[in-house]
CSV table of C-alpha atoms in Angstrom, one decimal:
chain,number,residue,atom,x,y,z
A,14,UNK,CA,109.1,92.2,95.3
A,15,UNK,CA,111.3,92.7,92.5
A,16,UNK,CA,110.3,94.9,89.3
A,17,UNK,CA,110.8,93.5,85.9
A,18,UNK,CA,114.5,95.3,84.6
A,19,UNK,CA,112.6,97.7,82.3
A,20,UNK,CA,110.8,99.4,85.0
A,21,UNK,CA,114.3,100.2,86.6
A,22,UNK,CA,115.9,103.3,84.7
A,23,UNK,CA,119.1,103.7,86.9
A,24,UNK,CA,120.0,100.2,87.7
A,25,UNK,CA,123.2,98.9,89.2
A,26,UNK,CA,125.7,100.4,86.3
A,27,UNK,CA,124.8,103.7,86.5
A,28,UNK,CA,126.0,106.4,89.1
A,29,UNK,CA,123.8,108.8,91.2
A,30,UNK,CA,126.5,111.8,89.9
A,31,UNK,CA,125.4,110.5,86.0
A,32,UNK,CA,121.8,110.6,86.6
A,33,UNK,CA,121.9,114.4,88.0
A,34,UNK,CA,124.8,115.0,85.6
A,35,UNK,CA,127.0,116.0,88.7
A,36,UNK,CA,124.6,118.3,90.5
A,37,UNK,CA,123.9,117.7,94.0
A,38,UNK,CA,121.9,120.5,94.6
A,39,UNK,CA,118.1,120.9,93.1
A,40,UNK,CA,116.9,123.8,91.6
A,41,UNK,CA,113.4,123.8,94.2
A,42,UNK,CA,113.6,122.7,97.7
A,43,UNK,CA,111.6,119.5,97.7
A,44,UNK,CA,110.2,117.9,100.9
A,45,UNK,CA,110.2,114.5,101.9
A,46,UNK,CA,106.9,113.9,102.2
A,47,UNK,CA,105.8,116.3,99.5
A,48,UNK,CA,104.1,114.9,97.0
A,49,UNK,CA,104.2,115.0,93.1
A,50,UNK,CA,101.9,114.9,89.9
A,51,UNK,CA,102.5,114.4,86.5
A,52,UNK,CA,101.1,117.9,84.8
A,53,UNK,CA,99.8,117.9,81.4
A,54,UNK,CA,102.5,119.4,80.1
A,55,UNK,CA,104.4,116.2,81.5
A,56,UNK,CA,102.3,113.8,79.5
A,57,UNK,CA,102.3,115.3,76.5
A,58,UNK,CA,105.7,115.8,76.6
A,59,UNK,CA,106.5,112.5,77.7
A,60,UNK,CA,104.3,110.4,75.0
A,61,UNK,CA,106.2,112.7,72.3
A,62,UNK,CA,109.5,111.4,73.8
A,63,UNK,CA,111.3,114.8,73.8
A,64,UNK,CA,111.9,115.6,76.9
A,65,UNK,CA,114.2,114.4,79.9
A,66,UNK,CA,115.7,110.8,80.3
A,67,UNK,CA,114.9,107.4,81.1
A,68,UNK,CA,114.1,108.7,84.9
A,69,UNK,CA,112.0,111.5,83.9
A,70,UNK,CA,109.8,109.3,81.7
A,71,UNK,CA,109.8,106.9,84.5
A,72,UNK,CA,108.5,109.5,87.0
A,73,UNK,CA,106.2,111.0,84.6
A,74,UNK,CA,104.4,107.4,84.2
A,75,UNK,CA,105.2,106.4,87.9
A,76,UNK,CA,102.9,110.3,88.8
A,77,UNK,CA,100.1,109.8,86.2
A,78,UNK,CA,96.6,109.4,86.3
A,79,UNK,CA,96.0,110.3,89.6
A,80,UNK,CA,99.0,108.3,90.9
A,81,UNK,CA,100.5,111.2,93.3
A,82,UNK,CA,103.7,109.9,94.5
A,83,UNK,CA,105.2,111.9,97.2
A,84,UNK,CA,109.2,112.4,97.3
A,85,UNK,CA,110.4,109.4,99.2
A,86,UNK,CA,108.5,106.9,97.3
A,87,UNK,CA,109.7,107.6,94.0
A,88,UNK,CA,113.4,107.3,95.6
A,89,UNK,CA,112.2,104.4,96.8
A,90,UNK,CA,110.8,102.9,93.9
A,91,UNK,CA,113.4,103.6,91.9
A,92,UNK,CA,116.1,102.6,94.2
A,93,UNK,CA,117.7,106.0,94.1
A,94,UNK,CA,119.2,107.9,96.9
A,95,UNK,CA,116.7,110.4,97.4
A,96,UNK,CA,119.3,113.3,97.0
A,97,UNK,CA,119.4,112.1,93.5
A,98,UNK,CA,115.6,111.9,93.4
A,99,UNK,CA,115.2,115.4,94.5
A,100,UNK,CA,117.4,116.7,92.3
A,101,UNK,CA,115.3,114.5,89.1
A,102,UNK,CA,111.8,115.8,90.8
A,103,UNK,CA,112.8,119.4,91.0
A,104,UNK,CA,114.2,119.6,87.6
A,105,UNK,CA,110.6,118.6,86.1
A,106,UNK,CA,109.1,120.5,88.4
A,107,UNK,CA,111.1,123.7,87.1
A,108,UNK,CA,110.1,122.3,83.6
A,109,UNK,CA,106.6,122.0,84.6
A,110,UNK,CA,106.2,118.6,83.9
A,111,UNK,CA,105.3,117.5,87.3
A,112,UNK,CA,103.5,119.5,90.5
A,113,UNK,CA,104.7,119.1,93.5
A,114,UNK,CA,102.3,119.8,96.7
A,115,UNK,CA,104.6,120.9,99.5
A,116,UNK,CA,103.1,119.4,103.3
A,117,UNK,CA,101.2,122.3,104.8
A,118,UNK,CA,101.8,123.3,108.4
A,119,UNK,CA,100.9,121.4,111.2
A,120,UNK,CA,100.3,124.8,113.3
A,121,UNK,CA,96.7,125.5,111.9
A,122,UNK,CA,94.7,123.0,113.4
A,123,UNK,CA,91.4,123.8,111.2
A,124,UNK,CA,93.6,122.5,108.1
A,125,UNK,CA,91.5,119.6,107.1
A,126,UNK,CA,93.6,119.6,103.6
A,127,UNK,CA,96.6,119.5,105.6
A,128,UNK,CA,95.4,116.4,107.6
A,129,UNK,CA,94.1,114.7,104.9
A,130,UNK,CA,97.7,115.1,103.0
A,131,UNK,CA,99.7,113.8,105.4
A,132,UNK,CA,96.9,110.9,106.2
A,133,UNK,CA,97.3,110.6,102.5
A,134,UNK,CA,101.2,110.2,102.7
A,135,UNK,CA,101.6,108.4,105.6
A,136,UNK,CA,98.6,105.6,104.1
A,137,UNK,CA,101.2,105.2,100.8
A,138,UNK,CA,104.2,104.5,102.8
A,139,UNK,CA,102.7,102.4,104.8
A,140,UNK,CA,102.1,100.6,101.3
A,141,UNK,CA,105.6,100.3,100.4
């Protein structure tokens, strides 16, 4: 399934190193399977058109209205390595204009929200 060229912000032309502007390192330590949330802060700022680039406003929209998108899947989605993705993710994150839910551990067995998370992750990559 192919998406229409608009809903691809990178593309072929552009470089990973352009997209972080040469970082390779993210601000947060993001996990894999964590998954993110467009806050309000991130919709307001995004329908005003201020902040971030292209990708930002794509994984603003792509983590909105109850769309929670874990790590992997918006590399995925936007055909990014997920260094790259990770680097994008924790940069909003720092600018509060996503939340990202870390995986809790899978050492306390009474962790229903933990079990439903990763059931929760594991449904949407099945998706993909």
């Amino acid at each position: 399934m192919t998406m229409p060229e608009r809903d691809e912000p990178t593309g072929a032309l552009v470089r990973p190193y352009a997209v972080t502007r040469g970082r390779t390192r993210p601000k947060l330590e993001i996990a894999l399977e964590a998954l993110v949330e467009t806050t309000v802060r991130g919709r307001s700022g995004m329908i005003r058109g201020g902040q971030g680039g292209s990708e930002h406003q794509y994984i603003a929209a792509m983590c909105d209205g109850g769309r929670v998108q874990s790590l992997a899947e918006i590399a995925a989605r936007m055909q990014l390595p997920l260094g790259v993705a990770r680097v994008l993710v924790a940069d909003m994150a720092h600018d509060g204009l996503v939340a990202v839910y870390e995986p809790t551990s899978l050492e306390d067995e009474t962790d229903a929200v933990g079990t439903e998370l990763l059931e929760r992750v594991l449904s949407g990559l099945r998706r993909l």
